[in-house]
Amino acid sequence: MKSRKLSRKRSRAAIVTAAAASVVAGVALVPNWSAGAAVVDDPTVNAATKATFQKLADAVFTDRTQALVHGATTKQSTTRFSGDVRMSSTQSRDEHSALTQLRGRQNSLAKLGETYSAGNTRVTLDATRVTGRTAKADVTETTTLTYAKATGNAPKTTGFQSHHELTFKADRQGTWQLTKVKDTDDGGLAVNTLSKPSVKAPATGDDGNTTPDAPRAATTRNPVAVPKTGTTYDYKAMAAYAEKYWNVYNKDYPDFNGQGAGGDCTNFVSQSLKAGGWKHVPGYVYDYTKWFGTADIQSDSFVGVNEWSWFAQNSKRTKPLANVYQAEVGDVIQMDFNRDGEKDHTMIVTYKSNGVPYVTYHSNNTLRRSVASLIAAYPNAYYYAYRT
């Protein structure tokens, strides 16, 4: 989301279903999972253990995805592998709650005219860290959802990548339990994410003249259309760039994801705008009326959420749109999650069909997510739309 100064800014029955043991009749059902032989001393996380950690993570996030799929059902599984790993009763309740919330999101989406007919999730284990009887597993989730009502030239799928940390704890007999699932992306904007987006304090502008407030955009469906007229920018090139690099980052630019960097969303959108014809305005990096970005140096306005908005308005390169549904390919949409007047996330429209814009963004890496889906997930956020 915000970078630099931080305003820059299945169900798979063979593995497990209902990734968290569902609460049935008030009793948490706790499935067992294998991960090698039990030990009395500090347990060893071997290859078999890691494989089971990965399978359990795959099941957790698969079921979260399936909770969004219209008509999908989950079934409790007691499939065992060799050994003994289980989900703690607390985490079982948490996952049951998560699935319930996601089914509610599915209903909200359906009311907005969006349903998914299928979902596919794949989880890879990136790293495992063990300290005594605690193991932390870093995983990457890659999910594709199929739009159920895609007609004509509408996108058939939407996809995203997100990163998570799973905590496992072992008892004195060496039995591992999954005790915590944590989203580790800056922001948390995956379709099946329930954690609240992180919001960090923005930088302060030098004066009131260079930091104008952008007007908020409405989120009602079917507003009066505002088609694009003649321009010097190549909007198809903007969209092509964004859809090329949505999950494979361009090495010609720095990556501001992770480790407190604040997120890569605005940096990514600026790159896309640059690919479509936005020219550098060189100068001092902290001057929000300047805009430039290379592998070695970037202005705050190139990588910061609010700073980009200030530059976009001062430079007259953008005009505000009254409604997010008026955005066309190449336009930019921003969000203020906690409605404090400071923007937290930047996205670019890379597709539009049947009056619905589809945005692509970093943090979480996401391709062609409908604006309707965003509004269903974040109904209380403030939205801002810019005609580029």
Tab-separated table of C-alpha atoms in Angstrom:
chain	number	residue	atom	x	y	z
A	1	MET	CA	0.000	0.000	0.000
A	2	LYS	CA	1.849	3.009	1.267
A	3	SER	CA	5.539	2.968	0.694
A	4	ARG	CA	8.580	4.812	1.837
A	5	LYS	CA	7.352	7.351	4.369
A	6	LEU	CA	4.441	5.011	4.794
A	7	SER	CA	1.913	7.237	3.270
A	8	ARG	CA	3.295	6.015	-0.019
A	9	LYS	CA	0.949	5.136	0.958
A	10	ARG	CA	-10.097	-27.912	-2.413
A	11	SER	CA	-12.569	-28.001	-0.426
A	12	ARG	CA	-10.123	-30.867	-1.079
A	13	ALA	CA	-11.666	-33.838	0.684
A	14	ALA	CA	-8.581	-35.998	0.195
A	15	ILE	CA	-6.606	-33.494	2.249
A	16	VAL	CA	-9.054	-31.746	4.499
A	17	THR	CA	-12.274	-29.952	4.133
A	18	ALA	CA	-13.591	-27.045	6.081
A	19	ALA	CA	-9.946	-26.150	6.541
A	20	ALA	CA	-10.722	-25.312	10.068
A	21	ALA	CA	-12.611	-27.993	11.922
A	22	SER	CA	-16.170	-26.702	11.882
A	23	VAL	CA	-18.086	-26.247	15.077
A	24	VAL	CA	-20.948	-28.746	14.994
A	25	ALA	CA	-23.602	-28.620	17.671
A	26	GLY	CA	-21.309	-26.382	19.653
A	27	VAL	CA	-18.447	-28.896	19.631
A	28	ALA	CA	-15.264	-28.191	17.699
A	29	LEU	CA	-14.305	-31.153	15.562
A	30	VAL	CA	-10.519	-31.338	15.439
A	31	PRO	CA	-9.047	-33.274	12.514
A	32	ASN	CA	-5.670	-34.967	12.880
A	33	TRP	CA	-2.822	-34.364	10.463
A	34	SER	CA	0.365	-36.334	10.031
A	35	ALA	CA	3.835	-34.925	10.285
A	36	GLY	CA	6.301	-37.587	11.243
A	37	ALA	CA	6.852	-39.474	14.487
A	38	ALA	CA	6.213	-37.831	17.836
A	39	VAL	CA	9.224	-36.889	19.943
A	40	VAL	CA	9.700	-36.090	23.582
A	41	ASP	CA	12.506	-33.574	23.217
A	42	ASP	CA	12.321	-30.575	20.933
A	43	PRO	CA	10.555	-31.917	17.813
A	44	THR	CA	12.312	-32.034	14.472
A	45	VAL	CA	10.558	-30.512	11.475
A	46	ASN	CA	11.539	-32.893	8.719
A	47	ALA	CA	10.416	-33.126	5.105
A	48	ALA	CA	7.282	-35.110	6.019
A	49	THR	CA	6.315	-32.485	8.593
A	50	LYS	CA	6.817	-29.659	6.145
A	51	ALA	CA	4.732	-31.464	3.545
A	52	THR	CA	1.876	-31.752	6.018
A	53	PHE	CA	2.181	-28.109	7.010
A	54	GLN	CA	1.847	-27.224	3.332
A	55	LYS	CA	-1.160	-29.521	2.848
A	56	LEU	CA	-2.938	-28.080	5.843
A	57	ALA	CA	-2.296	-24.546	4.618
A	58	ASP	CA	-3.572	-25.539	1.182
A	59	ALA	CA	-6.758	-26.879	2.759
A	60	VAL	CA	-7.298	-23.777	4.890
A	61	PHE	CA	-7.092	-21.347	2.015
A	62	THR	CA	-8.882	-23.620	-0.425
A	63	ASP	CA	-11.875	-23.709	1.877
A	64	ARG	CA	-11.774	-19.956	2.320
A	65	THR	CA	-11.883	-19.603	-1.444
A	66	GLN	CA	-14.663	-22.158	-1.814
A	67	ALA	CA	-16.742	-20.220	0.691
A	68	LEU	CA	-16.975	-17.530	-1.972
A	69	VAL	CA	-18.086	-19.904	-4.724
A	70	HIS	CA	-21.810	-20.015	-5.333
A	71	GLY	CA	-23.257	-23.409	-4.465
A	72	ALA	CA	-19.972	-24.789	-3.094
A	73	THR	CA	-20.135	-26.959	0.001
A	74	THR	CA	-17.514	-28.058	2.489
A	75	LYS	CA	-17.372	-31.417	4.245
A	76	GLN	CA	-15.572	-32.341	7.427
A	77	SER	CA	-12.644	-34.653	6.732
A	78	THR	CA	-10.818	-36.928	9.137
A	79	THR	CA	-8.207	-37.955	6.572
A	80	ARG	CA	-4.977	-38.960	8.325
A	81	PHE	CA	-1.432	-39.017	7.142
A	82	SER	CA	1.472	-40.725	8.912
A	83	GLY	CA	1.926	-39.124	12.292
A	84	ASP	CA	-0.129	-36.578	14.177
A	85	VAL	CA	-0.806	-32.901	13.510
A	86	ARG	CA	-4.023	-31.163	14.362
A	87	MET	CA	-5.678	-27.788	14.360
A	88	SER	CA	-6.111	-26.313	17.800
A	89	SER	CA	-9.646	-25.867	19.079
A	90	THR	CA	-9.192	-22.085	19.113
A	91	GLN	CA	-7.987	-22.011	15.526
A	92	SER	CA	-10.847	-24.352	14.551
A	93	ARG	CA	-13.328	-21.817	15.904
A	94	ASP	CA	-11.488	-18.984	14.156
A	95	GLU	CA	-11.638	-20.789	10.824
A	96	HIS	CA	-15.299	-21.604	11.284
A	97	SER	CA	-15.896	-17.895	11.883
A	98	ALA	CA	-13.833	-16.988	8.822
A	99	LEU	CA	-15.852	-19.288	6.579
A	100	THR	CA	-19.075	-17.839	7.941
A	101	GLN	CA	-17.913	-14.309	7.179
A	102	LEU	CA	-16.841	-15.277	3.680
A	103	ARG	CA	-20.208	-16.851	2.960
A	104	GLY	CA	-21.688	-13.534	4.022
A	105	ARG	CA	-19.376	-11.811	1.560
A	106	GLN	CA	-20.570	-14.217	-1.123
A	107	ASN	CA	-24.139	-13.092	-0.425
A	108	SER	CA	-23.141	-9.431	-0.595
A	109	LEU	CA	-21.424	-10.003	-3.917
A	110	ALA	CA	-24.455	-11.819	-5.296
A	111	LYS	CA	-26.624	-8.810	-4.452
A	112	LEU	CA	-24.230	-6.705	-6.506
A	113	GLY	CA	-24.597	-9.088	-9.425
A	114	GLU	CA	-21.311	-10.951	-9.015
A	115	THR	CA	-20.971	-14.676	-8.377
A	116	TYR	CA	-18.153	-17.186	-8.828
A	117	SER	CA	-18.771	-20.607	-10.347
A	118	ALA	CA	-15.411	-22.152	-9.432
A	119	GLY	CA	-12.277	-21.464	-7.472
A	120	ASN	CA	-8.824	-22.993	-7.581
A	121	THR	CA	-6.232	-22.455	-4.868
A	122	ARG	CA	-2.642	-23.613	-4.734
A	123	VAL	CA	-0.336	-23.062	-1.750
A	124	THR	CA	3.437	-23.335	-1.763
A	125	LEU	CA	5.631	-23.533	1.325
A	126	ASP	CA	8.290	-20.845	1.090
A	127	ALA	CA	10.152	-21.181	4.389
A	128	THR	CA	9.938	-22.830	7.801
A	129	ARG	CA	11.471	-21.459	10.991
A	130	VAL	CA	11.640	-23.561	14.164
A	131	THR	CA	12.343	-22.282	17.645
A	132	GLY	CA	11.989	-24.958	20.298
A	133	ARG	CA	8.411	-26.196	20.104
A	134	THR	CA	7.162	-23.459	17.798
A	135	ALA	CA	7.314	-23.622	13.997
A	136	LYS	CA	6.388	-20.789	11.685
A	137	ALA	CA	5.645	-21.619	8.063
A	138	ASP	CA	5.627	-18.916	5.371
A	139	VAL	CA	3.341	-19.782	2.467
A	140	THR	CA	2.219	-18.207	-0.796
A	141	GLU	CA	-1.386	-18.649	-1.864
A	142	THR	CA	-2.253	-18.414	-5.559
A	143	THR	CA	-5.971	-18.391	-6.310
A	144	THR	CA	-8.106	-18.108	-9.442
A	145	LEU	CA	-11.854	-17.506	-9.281
A	146	THR	CA	-14.127	-18.002	-12.285
A	147	TYR	CA	-16.851	-15.424	-12.822
A	148	ALA	CA	-20.203	-17.208	-13.081
A	149	LYS	CA	-21.986	-14.593	-15.166
A	150	ALA	CA	-19.245	-13.585	-17.563
A	151	THR	CA	-20.802	-12.824	-20.927
A	152	GLY	CA	-19.508	-11.349	-24.126
A	153	ASN	CA	-16.114	-9.767	-23.637
A	154	ALA	CA	-16.286	-9.721	-19.812
A	155	PRO	CA	-13.309	-11.231	-17.948
A	156	LYS	CA	-13.730	-14.940	-17.322
A	157	THR	CA	-11.550	-15.069	-14.213
A	158	THR	CA	-9.904	-12.996	-11.526
A	159	GLY	CA	-6.748	-14.038	-9.723
A	160	PHE	CA	-4.567	-13.034	-6.811
A	161	GLN	CA	-1.520	-13.982	-4.795
A	162	SER	CA	-1.212	-13.502	-1.061
A	163	HIS	CA	1.258	-14.441	1.630
A	164	HIS	CA	0.620	-15.897	5.066
A	165	GLU	CA	2.452	-17.065	8.172
A	166	LEU	CA	1.127	-20.189	9.931
A	167	THR	CA	2.191	-20.900	13.507
A	168	PHE	CA	2.388	-24.497	14.747
A	169	LYS	CA	3.109	-25.515	18.331
A	170	ALA	CA	4.157	-28.963	19.560
A	171	ASP	CA	3.168	-30.494	22.896
A	172	ARG	CA	5.463	-32.629	25.076
A	173	GLN	CA	4.658	-35.699	22.954
A	174	GLY	CA	5.673	-33.861	19.802
A	175	THR	CA	2.141	-33.445	18.447
A	176	TRP	CA	1.917	-30.333	16.292
A	177	GLN	CA	-1.100	-28.040	16.333
A	178	LEU	CA	-1.909	-25.181	13.995
A	179	THR	CA	-2.567	-22.298	16.349
A	180	LYS	CA	-2.519	-19.152	14.229
A	181	VAL	CA	-2.928	-17.923	10.645
A	182	LYS	CA	-1.594	-14.464	9.864
A	183	ASP	CA	-1.736	-12.460	6.624
A	184	THR	CA	1.670	-10.922	5.954
A	185	ASP	CA	1.010	-8.725	2.926
A	186	ASP	CA	0.907	-4.988	3.454
A	187	GLY	CA	-2.767	-4.161	3.251
A	188	GLY	CA	-4.706	-7.376	2.958
A	189	LEU	CA	-6.813	-6.948	-0.155
A	190	ALA	CA	-7.201	-10.508	-1.419
A	191	VAL	CA	-10.769	-11.492	-2.249
A	192	ASN	CA	-10.816	-14.066	0.564
A	193	THR	CA	-8.902	-12.004	3.107
A	194	LEU	CA	-10.732	-10.980	6.272
A	195	SER	CA	-8.015	-9.107	8.150
A	196	LYS	CA	-8.339	-5.350	8.196
A	197	PRO	CA	-5.946	-3.482	5.884
A	198	SER	CA	-3.000	-1.887	7.609
A	199	VAL	CA	-3.176	1.874	7.810
A	200	LYS	CA	-0.038	3.862	8.537
A	201	ALA	CA	0.445	7.529	9.213
A	202	PRO	CA	0.910	9.614	6.043
A	203	ALA	CA	3.536	12.206	5.384
A	204	THR	CA	2.621	15.855	5.785
A	205	GLY	CA	2.630	18.158	2.801
A	206	ASP	CA	4.782	21.284	2.706
A	207	ASP	CA	1.833	23.595	2.218
A	208	GLY	CA	-1.878	23.537	1.573
A	209	ASN	CA	-1.486	24.505	-2.076
A	210	THR	CA	0.396	21.367	-3.108
A	211	THR	CA	-1.689	18.853	-1.138
A	212	PRO	CA	-5.264	19.295	-2.340
A	213	ASP	CA	-7.983	16.947	-1.182
A	214	ALA	CA	-9.503	14.810	-3.913
A	215	PRO	CA	-13.304	14.619	-3.944
A	216	ARG	CA	-14.749	11.271	-2.920
A	217	ALA	CA	-16.455	9.101	-5.533
A	218	ALA	CA	-19.847	7.474	-5.111
A	219	THR	CA	-20.200	3.686	-5.342
A	220	THR	CA	-23.743	3.348	-6.682
A	221	ARG	CA	-24.299	1.203	-9.753
A	222	ASN	CA	-25.190	2.467	-13.223
A	223	PRO	CA	-24.179	6.138	-13.024
A	224	VAL	CA	-24.199	8.381	-16.072
A	225	ALA	CA	-21.362	7.196	-18.307
A	226	VAL	CA	-18.344	9.462	-18.759
A	227	PRO	CA	-16.541	8.119	-21.841
A	228	LYS	CA	-12.971	9.115	-22.544
A	229	THR	CA	-12.309	11.649	-25.254
A	230	GLY	CA	-9.143	12.382	-27.219
A	231	THR	CA	-5.895	12.138	-25.267
A	232	THR	CA	-2.197	11.723	-25.804
A	233	TYR	CA	-1.986	8.717	-23.480
A	234	ASP	CA	-2.038	5.057	-24.521
A	235	TYR	CA	-4.521	3.408	-22.145
A	236	LYS	CA	-4.167	-0.008	-23.743
A	237	ALA	CA	-0.443	0.138	-23.025
A	238	MET	CA	-1.143	1.028	-19.394
A	239	ALA	CA	-3.449	-1.953	-18.999
A	240	ALA	CA	-1.096	-4.288	-20.862
A	241	TYR	CA	1.790	-3.314	-18.596
A	242	ALA	CA	-0.237	-3.826	-15.426
A	243	GLU	CA	-1.547	-7.202	-16.540
A	244	LYS	CA	1.950	-8.314	-17.532
A	245	TYR	CA	3.517	-7.440	-14.201
A	246	TRP	CA	0.658	-8.012	-11.755
A	247	ASN	CA	2.445	-10.974	-10.159
A	248	VAL	CA	5.876	-10.971	-11.822
A	249	TYR	CA	7.583	-7.750	-10.866
A	250	ASN	CA	9.553	-5.623	-13.310
A	251	LYS	CA	13.186	-5.759	-12.228
A	252	ASP	CA	13.729	-2.258	-13.633
A	253	TYR	CA	12.012	-0.866	-10.531
A	254	PRO	CA	12.361	-1.494	-6.807
A	255	ASP	CA	9.821	-3.663	-4.992
A	256	PHE	CA	8.329	-1.988	-1.920
A	257	ASN	CA	6.477	-5.043	-0.627
A	258	GLY	CA	7.341	-6.510	2.748
A	259	GLN	CA	9.721	-5.711	5.569
A	260	GLY	CA	8.008	-2.482	6.486
A	261	ALA	CA	8.429	-0.909	3.059
A	262	GLY	CA	4.755	0.040	3.074
A	263	GLY	CA	3.552	-1.704	-0.065
A	264	ASP	CA	4.064	-1.523	-3.803
A	265	CYS	CA	0.612	-0.446	-4.987
A	266	THR	CA	1.334	3.140	-6.039
A	267	ASN	CA	4.781	2.317	-7.412
A	268	PHE	CA	3.098	-0.293	-9.632
A	269	VAL	CA	0.371	2.075	-10.838
A	270	SER	CA	2.946	4.773	-11.607
A	271	GLN	CA	4.911	2.297	-13.712
A	272	SER	CA	1.737	1.487	-15.634
A	273	LEU	CA	0.978	5.156	-16.240
A	274	LYS	CA	4.547	5.699	-17.384
A	275	ALA	CA	4.179	2.800	-19.842
A	276	GLY	CA	1.174	4.602	-21.292
A	277	GLY	CA	2.852	7.953	-21.800
A	278	TRP	CA	3.146	9.806	-18.505
A	279	LYS	CA	6.417	11.728	-18.608
A	280	HIS	CA	8.824	12.377	-15.779
A	281	VAL	CA	8.768	15.726	-14.029
A	282	PRO	CA	12.249	15.773	-12.443
A	283	GLY	CA	13.082	17.556	-9.223
A	284	TYR	CA	13.421	17.046	-5.504
A	285	VAL	CA	12.111	13.661	-4.303
A	286	TYR	CA	9.974	15.230	-1.566
A	287	ASP	CA	8.398	17.826	-3.837
A	288	TYR	CA	4.928	16.501	-4.530
A	289	THR	CA	4.641	18.592	-7.685
A	290	LYS	CA	7.401	16.413	-9.233
A	291	TRP	CA	7.016	12.849	-10.481
A	292	PHE	CA	9.712	10.391	-11.585
A	293	GLY	CA	10.777	6.802	-10.999
A	294	THR	CA	13.703	4.630	-12.073
A	295	ALA	CA	15.578	1.654	-10.639
A	296	ASP	CA	17.707	3.996	-8.552
A	297	ILE	CA	15.460	6.818	-7.420
A	298	GLN	CA	11.762	7.593	-7.136
A	299	SER	CA	9.881	10.669	-6.110
A	300	ASP	CA	7.451	10.394	-3.234
A	301	SER	CA	4.682	11.071	-5.737
A	302	PHE	CA	5.749	8.015	-7.777
A	303	VAL	CA	5.470	5.579	-4.868
A	304	GLY	CA	3.221	7.241	-2.274
A	305	VAL	CA	-0.562	7.018	-2.197
A	306	ASN	CA	-1.345	10.546	-1.053
A	307	GLU	CA	1.641	12.076	-2.787
A	308	TRP	CA	0.526	10.562	-6.087
A	309	SER	CA	-2.912	12.082	-5.607
A	310	TRP	CA	-1.407	15.488	-4.892
A	311	PHE	CA	0.774	15.341	-7.982
A	312	ALA	CA	-2.042	14.052	-10.175
A	313	GLN	CA	-4.250	16.972	-9.207
A	314	ASN	CA	-1.584	19.700	-9.243
A	315	SER	CA	-0.320	18.619	-12.635
A	316	LYS	CA	-3.832	18.486	-14.109
A	317	ARG	CA	-3.012	15.061	-15.501
A	318	THR	CA	-6.183	13.746	-13.898
A	319	LYS	CA	-9.737	14.867	-13.316
A	320	PRO	CA	-11.991	13.547	-10.562
A	321	LEU	CA	-14.827	11.200	-11.401
A	322	ALA	CA	-18.035	11.403	-9.415
A	323	ASN	CA	-18.515	7.627	-9.290
A	324	VAL	CA	-16.098	4.690	-9.315
A	325	TYR	CA	-18.241	2.920	-11.926
A	326	GLN	CA	-17.456	5.753	-14.349
A	327	ALA	CA	-13.784	4.716	-14.434
A	328	GLU	CA	-12.473	3.402	-17.730
A	329	VAL	CA	-9.325	1.498	-18.730
A	330	GLY	CA	-6.263	3.452	-17.614
A	331	ASP	CA	-8.086	5.365	-14.886
A	332	VAL	CA	-6.988	5.138	-11.260
A	333	ILE	CA	-9.010	4.278	-8.167
A	334	GLN	CA	-7.853	4.848	-4.607
A	335	MET	CA	-9.269	3.775	-1.232
A	336	ASP	CA	-9.251	5.213	2.271
A	337	PHE	CA	-10.010	2.231	4.503
A	338	ASN	CA	-10.629	3.992	7.802
A	339	ARG	CA	-12.198	7.159	6.355
A	340	ASP	CA	-9.694	9.495	7.961
A	341	GLY	CA	-9.136	11.515	4.773
A	342	GLU	CA	-5.772	9.874	4.067
A	343	LYS	CA	-5.699	7.474	1.149
A	344	ASP	CA	-4.315	3.981	1.719
A	345	HIS	CA	-4.343	2.073	-1.574
A	346	THR	CA	-3.965	2.711	-5.314
A	347	MET	CA	-5.257	0.571	-8.235
A	348	ILE	CA	-5.499	0.894	-11.997
A	349	VAL	CA	-8.432	-0.110	-14.181
A	350	THR	CA	-7.276	-2.659	-16.761
A	351	TYR	CA	-10.643	-3.885	-18.046
A	352	LYS	CA	-14.247	-2.773	-18.232
A	353	SER	CA	-17.326	-4.723	-19.229
A	354	ASN	CA	-21.054	-4.229	-18.797
A	355	GLY	CA	-20.450	-1.004	-16.922
A	356	VAL	CA	-18.139	-2.597	-14.338
A	357	PRO	CA	-14.455	-1.568	-14.046
A	358	TYR	CA	-11.945	-4.277	-13.164
A	359	VAL	CA	-8.824	-3.211	-11.280
A	360	THR	CA	-5.342	-4.696	-11.153
A	361	TYR	CA	-2.949	-3.931	-8.317
A	362	HIS	CA	-0.055	-4.931	-6.092
A	363	SER	CA	-0.269	-5.649	-2.362
A	364	ASN	CA	-1.942	-8.225	-2.660
A	365	ASN	CA	-1.041	-8.956	-6.266
A	366	THR	CA	-4.419	-9.034	-7.992
A	367	LEU	CA	-5.622	-9.285	-11.588
A	368	ARG	CA	-8.957	-7.960	-12.814
A	369	ARG	CA	-10.868	-7.685	-9.569
A	370	SER	CA	-14.242	-6.065	-10.052
A	371	VAL	CA	-15.046	-2.813	-8.323
A	372	ALA	CA	-18.217	-4.526	-7.115
A	373	SER	CA	-16.080	-7.061	-5.249
A	374	LEU	CA	-14.091	-4.309	-3.555
A	375	ILE	CA	-17.223	-2.498	-2.455
A	376	ALA	CA	-18.716	-5.733	-1.091
A	377	ALA	CA	-15.550	-6.423	0.910
A	378	TYR	CA	-14.992	-2.828	2.046
A	379	PRO	CA	-18.406	-1.131	2.089
A	380	ASN	CA	-17.351	1.508	4.605
A	381	ALA	CA	-14.203	2.686	2.835
A	382	TYR	CA	-13.983	5.984	0.987
A	383	TYR	CA	-13.289	5.688	-2.730
A	384	TYR	CA	-11.615	8.126	-5.120
A	385	ALA	CA	-11.642	7.865	-8.911
A	386	TYR	CA	-9.308	9.714	-11.284
A	387	ARG	CA	-9.721	10.129	-15.028
A	388	THR	CA	-6.204	9.969	-16.444
